[in-house]
Amino acid sequence: MEWIKKRVIELQEKYKTVDLHELATLLNVIVIPFDLHDEIKGIYKYDRRNKYIFINSNLSANEQRVVLAHELGHAVLHTRSNTKFLRANTLFSINKIEKEANIFAAELLINDDELKEEHHLSLQQIASLHMIPIELIELKRKGLFL
């Protein structure tokens, strides 16, 4: 989905940052760490022109980073849709908006040039190096080599 990649590049160029928290602030998205149920990684909520991301505060810092990237995808691509990022199945979701948020997260978290340089590594090695789920590496690599 080339349009998602273009949207990520436009945001990074416009705001001159790849920092997720800074990007959220610049996009007027309020990020709130919250003690959520074990099955919920994050929630994106739109309410009266306000955008909120609730991230499960019980997750590791790396998991929170991935969840934030995913939820930012909803904030940018699906502004008026309220969503929950579930622990068990969201990375394997067939739901269109969840797939799009995952692609957005992959594009936001992984630089094209780095992935090209790491072509000799296995997907597991790349995922470990970037500390993100292998499913996002697969999405990024699929988009990069279409």
Coordinates of C-alpha atoms in Angstrom, one line a residue:
M1 CA 0.0 0.0 0.0
E2 CA 2.1 2.7 -1.4
W3 CA -0.2 5.5 -0.3
I4 CA 0.5 4.7 3.4
K5 CA 4.2 4.8 2.8
K6 CA 3.8 8.2 1.1
R7 CA 1.8 9.5 4.0
V8 CA 4.5 8.4 6.5
I9 CA 7.2 10.1 4.4
E10 CA 5.1 13.3 4.2
L11 CA 4.7 13.4 8.0
Q12 CA 8.3 12.8 8.7
E13 CA 9.4 15.5 6.2
K14 CA 6.7 18.0 7.3
Y15 CA 7.5 17.7 11.0
K16 CA 11.2 16.9 10.7
T17 CA 11.1 14.0 13.2
V18 CA 11.0 10.3 13.5
D19 CA 10.4 10.4 17.2
L20 CA 7.0 8.9 17.9
H21 CA 6.1 10.9 20.9
E22 CA 7.2 14.2 19.3
L23 CA 5.2 13.2 16.2
A24 CA 2.1 12.5 18.3
T25 CA 2.4 15.9 20.0
L26 CA 2.8 17.7 16.7
L27 CA -0.3 15.9 15.4
N28 CA -2.2 17.0 18.5
V29 CA -2.6 13.4 19.7
I30 CA -2.7 13.0 23.4
V31 CA -0.8 9.9 24.5
I32 CA -1.7 8.5 27.9
P33 CA 0.0 5.5 29.5
F34 CA -2.8 3.5 31.3
D35 CA -3.2 0.3 33.3
L36 CA -5.3 -1.6 30.7
H37 CA -6.5 -5.1 30.8
D38 CA -3.8 -7.7 29.9
E39 CA -5.5 -8.4 26.5
I40 CA -5.4 -4.8 25.4
K41 CA -2.2 -3.2 24.2
G42 CA -3.6 0.1 23.2
I43 CA -6.7 2.1 22.3
Y44 CA -7.2 5.0 19.9
K45 CA -10.1 7.2 20.7
Y46 CA -11.6 10.2 18.8
D47 CA -13.9 12.4 20.8
R48 CA -15.2 15.8 19.8
R49 CA -12.2 16.6 17.6
N50 CA -9.7 15.4 20.2
K51 CA -7.5 12.4 19.5
Y52 CA -6.3 10.1 22.3
I53 CA -4.0 7.1 22.4
F54 CA -4.1 5.0 25.6
I55 CA -1.1 2.6 25.8
N56 CA -1.0 -0.3 28.3
S57 CA 1.5 0.9 30.9
N58 CA 2.3 -2.8 31.7
L59 CA 4.0 -3.4 28.4
S60 CA 7.8 -3.1 27.9
A61 CA 9.2 0.1 26.4
N62 CA 9.7 -1.7 23.0
E63 CA 6.1 -3.0 23.0
Q64 CA 4.8 0.5 23.9
R65 CA 6.8 1.9 20.9
V66 CA 5.2 -0.5 18.5
V67 CA 1.7 0.1 19.9
L68 CA 2.2 3.8 19.7
A69 CA 3.3 3.5 16.0
H70 CA 0.2 1.4 15.3
E71 CA -2.2 3.7 17.1
L72 CA -0.7 6.7 15.4
G73 CA -1.6 4.9 12.2
H74 CA -5.2 5.0 13.3
A75 CA -4.9 8.7 14.3
V76 CA -3.6 9.6 10.9
L77 CA -5.4 7.2 8.6
H78 CA -8.7 6.5 10.4
T79 CA -9.1 9.7 12.5
R80 CA -12.8 9.2 13.4
S81 CA -12.6 5.5 14.1
N82 CA -12.2 4.3 17.7
T83 CA -10.1 1.1 17.9
K84 CA -8.5 -1.3 20.4
F85 CA -5.2 -3.0 19.7
L86 CA -5.6 -6.5 21.1
R87 CA -2.7 -8.5 22.3
A88 CA -3.6 -11.8 20.7
N89 CA -4.5 -11.2 17.1
T90 CA -4.1 -7.6 15.8
L91 CA -0.9 -8.3 13.9
F92 CA -2.7 -11.1 12.1
S93 CA -5.9 -9.2 11.6
I94 CA -7.8 -9.4 8.3
N95 CA -9.7 -6.2 9.3
K96 CA -8.8 -3.5 6.7
I97 CA -8.1 -0.6 9.1
E98 CA -6.0 -2.9 11.4
K99 CA -3.9 -4.0 8.4
E100 CA -3.5 -0.4 7.4
A101 CA -2.4 0.6 10.9
N102 CA 0.1 -2.2 10.9
I103 CA 1.6 -1.1 7.6
F104 CA 1.7 2.5 8.9
A105 CA 3.6 1.2 12.0
A106 CA 6.0 -0.8 9.8
E107 CA 6.7 2.2 7.6
L108 CA 7.2 4.5 10.6
L109 CA 9.5 2.1 12.6
I110 CA 11.7 0.7 9.8
N111 CA 13.8 2.8 7.4
D112 CA 13.9 1.5 3.8
D113 CA 17.6 2.0 3.6
E114 CA 18.3 0.0 6.8
L115 CA 16.2 -2.8 5.5
K116 CA 17.9 -2.9 2.2
E117 CA 21.3 -2.9 3.9
E118 CA 20.1 -5.8 6.1
H119 CA 18.9 -8.0 3.2
H120 CA 21.4 -10.7 4.1
L121 CA 19.9 -11.1 7.6
S122 CA 17.0 -13.4 8.4
L123 CA 13.6 -11.8 9.2
Q124 CA 14.1 -12.9 12.8
Q125 CA 17.5 -11.2 13.0
I126 CA 16.1 -8.0 11.6
A127 CA 13.1 -8.1 14.0
S128 CA 15.5 -8.6 16.9
L129 CA 17.8 -5.9 15.7
H130 CA 15.0 -3.3 15.5
M131 CA 13.1 -4.8 18.5
I132 CA 9.8 -5.1 16.7
P133 CA 7.6 -8.0 15.8
I134 CA 8.6 -10.1 12.8
E135 CA 5.1 -9.6 11.3
L136 CA 5.9 -5.8 10.9
I137 CA 9.2 -6.7 9.2
E138 CA 7.3 -9.0 6.8
L139 CA 4.9 -6.2 6.0
K140 CA 7.7 -3.7 5.4
R141 CA 9.7 -6.1 3.3
K142 CA 6.6 -7.1 1.2
G143 CA 6.0 -3.4 0.5
L144 CA 9.6 -2.7 -0.2
F145 CA 10.1 -5.5 -2.8
L146 CA 6.8 -5.5 -4.6

